[in-house]
Coordinates of C-alpha atoms in Angstrom, one line a residue:
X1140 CA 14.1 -36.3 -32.9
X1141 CA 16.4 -38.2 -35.5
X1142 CA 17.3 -37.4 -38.8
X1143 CA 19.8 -38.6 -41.8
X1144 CA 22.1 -37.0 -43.8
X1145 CA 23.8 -38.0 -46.6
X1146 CA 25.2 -36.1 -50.2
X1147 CA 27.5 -37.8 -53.4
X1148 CA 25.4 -40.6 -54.4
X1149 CA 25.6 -40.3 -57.6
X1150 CA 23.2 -42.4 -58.7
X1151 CA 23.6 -45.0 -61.7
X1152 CA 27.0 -43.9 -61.6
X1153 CA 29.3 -46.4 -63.5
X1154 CA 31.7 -48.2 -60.9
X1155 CA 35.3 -47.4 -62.4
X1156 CA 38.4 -49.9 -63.3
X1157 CA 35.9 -52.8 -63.7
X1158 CA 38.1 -55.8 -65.6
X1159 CA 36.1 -58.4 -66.9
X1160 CA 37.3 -61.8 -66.7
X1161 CA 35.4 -65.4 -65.8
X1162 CA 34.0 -65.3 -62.8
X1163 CA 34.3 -61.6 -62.6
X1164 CA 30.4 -60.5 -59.9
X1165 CA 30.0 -57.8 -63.1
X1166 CA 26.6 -58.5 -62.7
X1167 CA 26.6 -57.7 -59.1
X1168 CA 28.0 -54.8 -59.6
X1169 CA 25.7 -53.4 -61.7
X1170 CA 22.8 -51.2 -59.8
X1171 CA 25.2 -51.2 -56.7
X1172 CA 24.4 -47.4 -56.3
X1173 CA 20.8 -48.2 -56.7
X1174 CA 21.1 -50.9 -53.6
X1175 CA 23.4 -48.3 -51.8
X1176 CA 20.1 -46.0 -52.1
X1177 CA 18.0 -48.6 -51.3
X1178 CA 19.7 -48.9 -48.2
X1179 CA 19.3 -45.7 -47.1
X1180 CA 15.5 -45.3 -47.2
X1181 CA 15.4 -48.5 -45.0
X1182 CA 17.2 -46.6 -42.4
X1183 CA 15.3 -44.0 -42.4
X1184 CA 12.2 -45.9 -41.7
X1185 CA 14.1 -48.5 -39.3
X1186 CA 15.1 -45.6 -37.3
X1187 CA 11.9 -43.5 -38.1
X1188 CA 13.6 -40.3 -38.3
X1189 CA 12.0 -36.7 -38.7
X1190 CA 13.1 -35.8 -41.9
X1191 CA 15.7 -37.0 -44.5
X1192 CA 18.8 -34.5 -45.9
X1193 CA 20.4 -34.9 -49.2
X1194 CA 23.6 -32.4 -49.9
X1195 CA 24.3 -32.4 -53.3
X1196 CA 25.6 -34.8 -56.2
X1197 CA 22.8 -36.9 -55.9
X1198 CA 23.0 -37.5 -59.6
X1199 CA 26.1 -38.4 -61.5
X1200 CA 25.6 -36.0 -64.2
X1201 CA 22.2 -35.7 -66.7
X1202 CA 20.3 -38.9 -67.3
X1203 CA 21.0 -41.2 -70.0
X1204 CA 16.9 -42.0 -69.5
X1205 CA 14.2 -41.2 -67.0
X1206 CA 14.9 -44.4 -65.9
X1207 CA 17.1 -43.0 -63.1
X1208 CA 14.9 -40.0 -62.0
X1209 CA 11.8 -42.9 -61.7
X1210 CA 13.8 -44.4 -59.9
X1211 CA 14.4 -41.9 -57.4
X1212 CA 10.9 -40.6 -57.4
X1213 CA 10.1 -44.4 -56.5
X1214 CA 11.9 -44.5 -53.7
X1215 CA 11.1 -41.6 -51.8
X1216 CA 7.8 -42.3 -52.4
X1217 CA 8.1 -45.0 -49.8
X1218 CA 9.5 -42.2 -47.0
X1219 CA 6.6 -40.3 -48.1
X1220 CA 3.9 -42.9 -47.4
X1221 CA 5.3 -43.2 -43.9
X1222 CA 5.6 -38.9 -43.3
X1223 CA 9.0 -38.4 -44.0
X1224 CA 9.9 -35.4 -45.9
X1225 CA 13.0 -35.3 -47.9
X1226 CA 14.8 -31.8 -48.6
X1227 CA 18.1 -31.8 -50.7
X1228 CA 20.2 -29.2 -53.0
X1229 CA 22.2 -30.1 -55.6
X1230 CA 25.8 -30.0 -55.9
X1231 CA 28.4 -29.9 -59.3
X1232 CA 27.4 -33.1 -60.5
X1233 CA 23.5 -32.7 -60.5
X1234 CA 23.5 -28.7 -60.9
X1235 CA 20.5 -27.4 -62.4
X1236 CA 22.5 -26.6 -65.8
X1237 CA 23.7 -30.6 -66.0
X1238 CA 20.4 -32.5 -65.7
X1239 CA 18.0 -31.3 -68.6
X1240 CA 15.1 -34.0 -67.9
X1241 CA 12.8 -33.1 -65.7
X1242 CA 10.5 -35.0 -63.2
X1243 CA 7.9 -33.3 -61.0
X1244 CA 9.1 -34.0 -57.3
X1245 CA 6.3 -35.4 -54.9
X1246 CA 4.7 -32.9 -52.3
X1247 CA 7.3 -34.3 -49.5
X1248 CA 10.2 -33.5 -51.3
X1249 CA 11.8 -30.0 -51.4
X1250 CA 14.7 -28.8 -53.3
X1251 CA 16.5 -25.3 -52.1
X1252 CA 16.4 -23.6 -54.9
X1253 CA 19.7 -22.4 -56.9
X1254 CA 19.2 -18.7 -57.6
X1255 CA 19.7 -17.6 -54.1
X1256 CA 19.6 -19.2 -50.6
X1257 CA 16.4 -20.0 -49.1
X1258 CA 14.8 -21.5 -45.7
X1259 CA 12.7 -24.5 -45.4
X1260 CA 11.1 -24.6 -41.7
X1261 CA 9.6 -27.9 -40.4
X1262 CA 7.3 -28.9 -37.4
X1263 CA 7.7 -31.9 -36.0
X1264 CA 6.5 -33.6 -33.0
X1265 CA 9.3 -33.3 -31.3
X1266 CA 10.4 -29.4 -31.9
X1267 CA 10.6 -27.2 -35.2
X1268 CA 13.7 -27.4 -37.7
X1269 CA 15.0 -24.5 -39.5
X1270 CA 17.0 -25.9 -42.8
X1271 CA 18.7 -23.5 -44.9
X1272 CA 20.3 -24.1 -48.4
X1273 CA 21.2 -23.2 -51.8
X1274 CA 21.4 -25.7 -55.0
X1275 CA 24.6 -25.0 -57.5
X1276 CA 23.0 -23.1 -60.3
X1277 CA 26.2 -24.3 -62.5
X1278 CA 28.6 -27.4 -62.1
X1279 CA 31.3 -24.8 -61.8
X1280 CA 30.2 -22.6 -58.0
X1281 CA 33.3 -20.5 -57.1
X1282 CA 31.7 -17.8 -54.8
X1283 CA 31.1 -18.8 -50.9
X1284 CA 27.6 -19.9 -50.8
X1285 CA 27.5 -19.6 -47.3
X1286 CA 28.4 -16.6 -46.9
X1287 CA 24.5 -15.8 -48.0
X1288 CA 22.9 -18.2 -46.2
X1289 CA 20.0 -17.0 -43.9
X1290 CA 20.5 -16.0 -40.3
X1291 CA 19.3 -18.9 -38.1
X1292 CA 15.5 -19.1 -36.7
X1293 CA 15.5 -18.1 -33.2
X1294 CA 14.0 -21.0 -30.9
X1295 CA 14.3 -23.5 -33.6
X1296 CA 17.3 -25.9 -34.4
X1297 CA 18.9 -24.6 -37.7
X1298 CA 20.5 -26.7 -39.9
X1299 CA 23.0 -25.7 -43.4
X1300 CA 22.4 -27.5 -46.1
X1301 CA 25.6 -27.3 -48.0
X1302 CA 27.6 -28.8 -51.1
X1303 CA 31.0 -27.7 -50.8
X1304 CA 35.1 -28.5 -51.1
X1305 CA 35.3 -26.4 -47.4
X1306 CA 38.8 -25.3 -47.5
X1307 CA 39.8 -27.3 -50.5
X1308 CA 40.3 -31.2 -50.3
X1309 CA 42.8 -33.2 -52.3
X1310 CA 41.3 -34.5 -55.0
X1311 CA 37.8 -32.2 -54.9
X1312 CA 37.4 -29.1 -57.2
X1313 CA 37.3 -26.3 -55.2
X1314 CA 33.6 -25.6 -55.7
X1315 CA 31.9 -23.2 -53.1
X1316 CA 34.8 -22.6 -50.6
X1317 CA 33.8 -21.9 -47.4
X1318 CA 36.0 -22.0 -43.9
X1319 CA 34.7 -23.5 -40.3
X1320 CA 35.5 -20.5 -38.9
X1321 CA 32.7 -18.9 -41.5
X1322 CA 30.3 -21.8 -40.7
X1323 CA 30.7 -21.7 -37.3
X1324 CA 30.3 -17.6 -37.1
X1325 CA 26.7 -18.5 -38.6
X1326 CA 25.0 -19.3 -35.6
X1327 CA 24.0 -22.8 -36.8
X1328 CA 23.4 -26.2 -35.0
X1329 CA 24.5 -28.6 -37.5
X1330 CA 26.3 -28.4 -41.0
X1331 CA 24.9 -31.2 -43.1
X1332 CA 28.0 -30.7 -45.7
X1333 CA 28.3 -32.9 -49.4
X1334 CA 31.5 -33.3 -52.0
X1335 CA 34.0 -35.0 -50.4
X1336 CA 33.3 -38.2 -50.6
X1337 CA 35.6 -39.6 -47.1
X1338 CA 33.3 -39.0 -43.8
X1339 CA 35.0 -36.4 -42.0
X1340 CA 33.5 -34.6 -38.7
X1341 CA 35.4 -31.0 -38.8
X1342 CA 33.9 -29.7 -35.7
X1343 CA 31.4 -30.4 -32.7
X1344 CA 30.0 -27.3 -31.9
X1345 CA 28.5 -26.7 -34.1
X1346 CA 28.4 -30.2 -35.5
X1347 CA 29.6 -29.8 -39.2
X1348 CA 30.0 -33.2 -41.3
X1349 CA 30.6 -34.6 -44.5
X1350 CA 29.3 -38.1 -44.5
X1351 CA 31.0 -39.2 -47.0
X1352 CA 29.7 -41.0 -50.3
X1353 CA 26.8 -43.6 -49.7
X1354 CA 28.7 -46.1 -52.3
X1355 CA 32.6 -46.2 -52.8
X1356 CA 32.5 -46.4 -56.9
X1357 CA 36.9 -47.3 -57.7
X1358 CA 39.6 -47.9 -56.2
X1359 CA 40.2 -44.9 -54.9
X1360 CA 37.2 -44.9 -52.3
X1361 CA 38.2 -47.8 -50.2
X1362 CA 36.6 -49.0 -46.9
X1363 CA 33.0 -48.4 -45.6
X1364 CA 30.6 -46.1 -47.0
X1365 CA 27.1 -44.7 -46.2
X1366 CA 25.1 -41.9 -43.9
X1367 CA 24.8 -40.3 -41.0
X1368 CA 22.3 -40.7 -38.3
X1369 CA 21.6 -37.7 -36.2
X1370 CA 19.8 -37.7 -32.8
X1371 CA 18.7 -34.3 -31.4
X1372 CA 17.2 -33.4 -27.7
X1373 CA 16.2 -30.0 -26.6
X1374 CA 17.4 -28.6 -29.3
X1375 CA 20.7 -30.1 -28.8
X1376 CA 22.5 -32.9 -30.8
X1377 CA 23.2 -35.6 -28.6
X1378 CA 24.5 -38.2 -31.1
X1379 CA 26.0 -38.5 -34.2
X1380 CA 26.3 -41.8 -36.0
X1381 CA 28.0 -43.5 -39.0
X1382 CA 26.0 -45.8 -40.7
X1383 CA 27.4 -48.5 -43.3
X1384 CA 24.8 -48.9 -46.2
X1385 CA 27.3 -50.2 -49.2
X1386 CA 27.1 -53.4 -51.0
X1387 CA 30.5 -53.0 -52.5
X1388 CA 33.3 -52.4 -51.0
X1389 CA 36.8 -51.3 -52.3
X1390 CA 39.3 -52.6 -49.9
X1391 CA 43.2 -51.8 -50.9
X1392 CA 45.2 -55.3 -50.6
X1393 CA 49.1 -54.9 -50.1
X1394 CA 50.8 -58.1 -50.8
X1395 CA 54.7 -58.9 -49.5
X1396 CA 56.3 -61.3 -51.1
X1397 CA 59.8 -59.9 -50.5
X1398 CA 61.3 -62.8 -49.6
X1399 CA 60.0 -65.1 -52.2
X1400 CA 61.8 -66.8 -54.5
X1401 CA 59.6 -68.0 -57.6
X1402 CA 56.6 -66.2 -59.5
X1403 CA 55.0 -69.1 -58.1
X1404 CA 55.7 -68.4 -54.2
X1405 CA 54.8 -64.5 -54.7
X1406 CA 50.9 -66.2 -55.7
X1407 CA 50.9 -68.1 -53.5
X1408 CA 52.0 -65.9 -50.8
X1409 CA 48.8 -62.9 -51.7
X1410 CA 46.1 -65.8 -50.0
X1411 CA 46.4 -64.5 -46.2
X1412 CA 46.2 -61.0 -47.6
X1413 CA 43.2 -62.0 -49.5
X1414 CA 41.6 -63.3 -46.9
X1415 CA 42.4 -60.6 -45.1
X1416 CA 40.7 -58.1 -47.3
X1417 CA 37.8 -60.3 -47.7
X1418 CA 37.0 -60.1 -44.0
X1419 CA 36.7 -56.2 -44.0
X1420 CA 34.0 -56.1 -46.5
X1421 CA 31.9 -57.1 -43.8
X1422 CA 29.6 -59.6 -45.5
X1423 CA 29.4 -57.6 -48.3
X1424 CA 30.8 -58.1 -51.9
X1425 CA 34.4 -57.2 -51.6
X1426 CA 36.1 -55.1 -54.5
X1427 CA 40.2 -55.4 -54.2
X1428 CA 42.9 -53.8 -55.9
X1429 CA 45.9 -55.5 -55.3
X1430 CA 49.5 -54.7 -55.4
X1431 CA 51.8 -57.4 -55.2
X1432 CA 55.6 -56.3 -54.3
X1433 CA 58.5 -58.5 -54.9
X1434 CA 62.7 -58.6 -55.4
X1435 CA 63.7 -57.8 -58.4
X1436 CA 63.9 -61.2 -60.0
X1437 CA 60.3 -62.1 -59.3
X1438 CA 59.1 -59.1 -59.9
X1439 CA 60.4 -59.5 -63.4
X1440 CA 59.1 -62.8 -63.9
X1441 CA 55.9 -61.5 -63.3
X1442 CA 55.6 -58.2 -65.2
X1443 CA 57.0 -60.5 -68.2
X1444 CA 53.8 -62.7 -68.3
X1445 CA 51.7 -60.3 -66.3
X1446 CA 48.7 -61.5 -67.4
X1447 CA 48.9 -65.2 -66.5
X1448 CA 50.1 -64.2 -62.9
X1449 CA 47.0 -62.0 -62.8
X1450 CA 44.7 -65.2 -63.6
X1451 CA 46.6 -67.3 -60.9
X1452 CA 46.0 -64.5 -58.6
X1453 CA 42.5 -64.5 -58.9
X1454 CA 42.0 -68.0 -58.7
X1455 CA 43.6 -68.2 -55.6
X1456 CA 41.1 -64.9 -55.0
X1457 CA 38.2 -67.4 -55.7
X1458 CA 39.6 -70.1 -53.7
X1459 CA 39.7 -67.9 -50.8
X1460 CA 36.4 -66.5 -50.7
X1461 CA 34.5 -67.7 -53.6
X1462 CA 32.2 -64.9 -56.0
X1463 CA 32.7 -62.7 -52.6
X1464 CA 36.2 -61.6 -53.6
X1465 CA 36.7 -59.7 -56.7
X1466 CA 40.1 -58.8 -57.7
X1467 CA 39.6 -55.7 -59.5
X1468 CA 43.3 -55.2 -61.1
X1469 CA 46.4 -56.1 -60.6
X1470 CA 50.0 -54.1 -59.6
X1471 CA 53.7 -55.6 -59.9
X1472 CA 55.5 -53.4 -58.0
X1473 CA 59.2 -54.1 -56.4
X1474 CA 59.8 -54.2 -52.5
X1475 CA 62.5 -51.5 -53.3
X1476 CA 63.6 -49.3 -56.1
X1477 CA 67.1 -50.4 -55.8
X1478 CA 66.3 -54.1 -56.2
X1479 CA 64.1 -53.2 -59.6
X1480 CA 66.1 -55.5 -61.5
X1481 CA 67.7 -52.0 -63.0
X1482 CA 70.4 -50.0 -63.2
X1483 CA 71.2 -47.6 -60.3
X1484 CA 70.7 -43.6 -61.4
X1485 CA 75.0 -43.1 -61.3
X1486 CA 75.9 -46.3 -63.4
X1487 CA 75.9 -44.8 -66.7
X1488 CA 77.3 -46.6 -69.6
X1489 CA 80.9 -45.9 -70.0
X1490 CA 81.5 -45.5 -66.0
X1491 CA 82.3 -49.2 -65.6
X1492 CA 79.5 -50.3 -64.0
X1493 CA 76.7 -52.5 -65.1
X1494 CA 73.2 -52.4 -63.3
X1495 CA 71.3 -55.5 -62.9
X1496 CA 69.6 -54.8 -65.7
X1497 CA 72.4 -55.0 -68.0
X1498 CA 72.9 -58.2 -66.0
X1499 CA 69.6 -59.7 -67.1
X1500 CA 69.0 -58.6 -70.6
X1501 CA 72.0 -60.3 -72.1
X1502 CA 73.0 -58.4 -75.6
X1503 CA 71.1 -54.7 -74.0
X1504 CA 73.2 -53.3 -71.2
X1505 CA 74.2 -50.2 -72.8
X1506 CA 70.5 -49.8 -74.4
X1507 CA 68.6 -50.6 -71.2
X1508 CA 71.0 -48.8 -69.1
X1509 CA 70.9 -45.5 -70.6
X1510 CA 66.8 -46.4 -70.7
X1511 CA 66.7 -46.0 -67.1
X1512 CA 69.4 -43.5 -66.6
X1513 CA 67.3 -41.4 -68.9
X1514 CA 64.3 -42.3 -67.0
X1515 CA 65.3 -41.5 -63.0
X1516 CA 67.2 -38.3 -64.4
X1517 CA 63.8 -37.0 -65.6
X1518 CA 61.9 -38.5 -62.4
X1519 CA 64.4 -36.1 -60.3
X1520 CA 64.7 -33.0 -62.3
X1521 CA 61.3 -31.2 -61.5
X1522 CA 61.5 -28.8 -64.4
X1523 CA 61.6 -31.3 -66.9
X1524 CA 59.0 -33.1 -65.5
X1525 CA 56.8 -30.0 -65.7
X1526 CA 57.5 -29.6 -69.5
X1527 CA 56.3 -33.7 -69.6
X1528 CA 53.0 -32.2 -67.9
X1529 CA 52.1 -29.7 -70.1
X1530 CA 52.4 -32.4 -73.0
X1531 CA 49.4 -34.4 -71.6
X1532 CA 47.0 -30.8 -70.6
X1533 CA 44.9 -31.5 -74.1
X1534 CA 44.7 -35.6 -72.7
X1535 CA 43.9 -33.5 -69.3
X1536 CA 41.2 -31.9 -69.9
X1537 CA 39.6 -34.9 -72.1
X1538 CA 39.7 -37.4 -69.2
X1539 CA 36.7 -37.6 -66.9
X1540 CA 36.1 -36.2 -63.5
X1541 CA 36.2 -39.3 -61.6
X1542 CA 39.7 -40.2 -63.5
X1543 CA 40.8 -36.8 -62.4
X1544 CA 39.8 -36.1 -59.1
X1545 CA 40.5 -40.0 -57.3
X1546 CA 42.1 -40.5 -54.2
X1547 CA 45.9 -41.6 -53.6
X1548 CA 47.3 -43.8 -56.4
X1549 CA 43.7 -43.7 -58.9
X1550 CA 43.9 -40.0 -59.4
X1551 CA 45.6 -39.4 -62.5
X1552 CA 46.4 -36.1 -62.1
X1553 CA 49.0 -35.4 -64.9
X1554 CA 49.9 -31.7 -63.5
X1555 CA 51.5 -33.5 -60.6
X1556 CA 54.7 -33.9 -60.0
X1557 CA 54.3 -37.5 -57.8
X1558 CA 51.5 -38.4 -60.4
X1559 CA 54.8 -38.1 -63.0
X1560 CA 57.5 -39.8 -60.8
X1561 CA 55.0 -43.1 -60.3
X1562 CA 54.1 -43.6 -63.9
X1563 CA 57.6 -43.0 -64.5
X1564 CA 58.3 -45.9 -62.3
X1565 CA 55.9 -48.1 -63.6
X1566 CA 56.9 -47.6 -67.4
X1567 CA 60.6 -48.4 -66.0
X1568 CA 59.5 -51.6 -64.5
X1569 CA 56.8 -52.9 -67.2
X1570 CA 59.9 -52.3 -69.9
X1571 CA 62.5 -53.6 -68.3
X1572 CA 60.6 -56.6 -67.4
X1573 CA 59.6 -57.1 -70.9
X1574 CA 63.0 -57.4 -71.9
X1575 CA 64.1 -59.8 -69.6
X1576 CA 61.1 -62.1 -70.3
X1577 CA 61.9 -61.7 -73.8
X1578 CA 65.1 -63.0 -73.5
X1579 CA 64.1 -65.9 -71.3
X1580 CA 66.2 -65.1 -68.4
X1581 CA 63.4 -64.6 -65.9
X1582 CA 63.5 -66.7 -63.3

């Protein structure tokens, strides 16, 4: 017996950070959760598996038509007409409070329902299948749903259905906590787990997984993305699989150009890592943010026409690999703090010293000098930068989920202390680089 689980895929859900520009695939980017989706029912029938798992978040929020829930309906329709049954719970995004449309599910199709946890038991040909779950009620599920879940069917292989942070994840909301001590203590064979949206495989016995997201949707969701393809014998798993079914990916692309010595060079030298980044999207359309790092004179030549430097980027982008290579955005970053092209922390004005700042901006030294002294003696002094925090809770709690909760550098999470430091960083570099384009003196 096989069988496929996958959660978060957050259908119709707007890809974030798209910048437009000629030549920009917008198109193809459009409906790439749909094709993601797509994907997955064509695995299920390739691999003609028993039955077909959906944990949680399989909507991004309520429908802006019934466009998206036909859509759906459509689709499963197709694992219906070949015996498949589908059974799913929903998770923060697509709790029974968010989505106020409504369309009648088909007879294959079974959601466990959200005021308490329930037990779905399927016969198949090749053994029975137990699958317990519960569906968040509300986005905002705080209590250990587990906890409640039924004790397993003895002689049948019992399955949790599950949308859940686990033991908290950074950048997930701590929605139905659970531990894998408390999963495991349940007697289960497999945890079919959704909400974080990296695969991760917490334990073997029993098996409990997060697949991951079925289609990375910024930056912050790099690499491959898709399902999980489960073989069990004797009641026993014997395999579990990772299976790509994307059609974007994000792939981070770090650029060196430390040792160039023109704007010019520092282009030119981003094509191998280009191609590089190209090559992992597999065939697929490939989605890069880029950060470019440079000394501190070329890194001020190019944050002082940053925008032109962008468009050469990309058109080496398309020279590379064509409309399979989209450069999503664009960092200037230095290859090292002390090479900014700004004064060090200690050379204050008045102490005798002048920073390389005060070197390039001819007529500014004292201004732009106590500019950054002022800036890296708030990055370093963690009570201040906790008073900067609570000025931006009202922006806080305006700014949308995805914004909030990214991974690594996308999450803009404006309690955060290291959030603080690197927007500090980049404000020092975009001014400073400003001023020195300003006064013509970039290289």
């Amino acid at each position: 017996m096989k069988f496929v689980h996958a959660a978060d895929l957050h259908l119709d859900s707007p890809l974030r950070g798209l910048e437009r520009y000629d030549g920009a695939p917008v198109e193809r980017m459009r409906g790439a959760t749909r094709r993601a989706f797509e994907n997955l029912i064509e695995l299920c029938l390739a691999e003609d598996v028993a039955f077909l798992l959906l944990a949680g978040d399989i909507f991004d929020g309520d429908w802006k038509d019934y466009g998206t829930g036909l859509f759906f309906i459509a689709q499963l329709a197709r694992l219906g007409q070949a015996g498949i049954p589908t059974y799913l719970v929903r998770g923060n995004h697509d709790a029974a409070s968010q989505i106020t449309r409504y369309l009648p599910l088909p007879a294959h199709v079974h959601e466990l329902g959200s005021r308490q946890a329930e037990t779905k038991v399927l016969e198949t040909p090749r053994g029975a299948v137990a699958i317990h779950g519960q569906s968040f009620a509300t986005r905002a599920v705080t209590d250990d749903l587990a906890v409640d879940y039924p004790l397993p069917v003895r002689g049948l292989f019992n399955i949790g259905l599950l949308h859940t942070c686990l033991e908290g994840r950074v950048g997930h909301e701590p929605y139905a906590p659970c531990s894998v001590a408390g999963l495991t203590a349940k007697g289960y064979d497999y945890w079919a787990l959704g909400h974080v949206h990296a695969r991760e495989v917490l334990a073997r016995d029993p098996w409990i997984v997060f697949p991951g997201n079925l289609q990375g949707r910024h930056a912050g969701e790099t690499g491959p993305k898709g399902a999980t393809l489960v073989a069990v014998q004797d009641g026993r798993v014997t395999a579990v699989e990772a299976r790509a079914l994307d059609v974007v990916r994000w792939v981070g692309c770090e650029v060196d150009a430390s040792d160039c010595g023109s704007a010019e060079d520092a282009i030119d030298a981003a094509r191998a890592a280009l191609g590089s980044a190209f090559a992992r999207g597999d065939g697929r359309l490939v989605a890069a943010p880029v950060t470019l790092r440079a000394g501190a004179a070329v890194h001020q030549a190019l944050v002082a026409d940053a925008e032109h430097w962008k468009q050469q980027l990309r058109a080496v982008a398309m020279d590379v690999a064509g409309d399979g290579l989209w450069v999503e955005r664009v960092r200037f970053k230095t290859a090292d703090e002390r090479q900014q092209g700004v004064a060090p922390a200690d050379a204050a004005p008045g102490n005798g010293k002048r920073g390389a700042a005060a070197g390039s901006v001819p007529g500014d030294e004292d201004a732009v000098v106590q500019f950054v002294t002022a800036l890296r003696s708030l990055r370093g002094d963690d009570a201040e930068l906790a008073k900067l925090s609570d000025e931006f809770l009202e922006l806080k709690r305006k700014l949308p989920s995805e914004v909030r909760e990214g991974n690594g550098d996308e999450a803009l999470r404006l309690d955060d202390a290291d959030t603080m430091r690197r927007l500090l960083d980049e404000v020092e570099s975009l001014v400073v680089g400003r001023l020195a384009g300003r006064h013509g003196d970039t290289p």
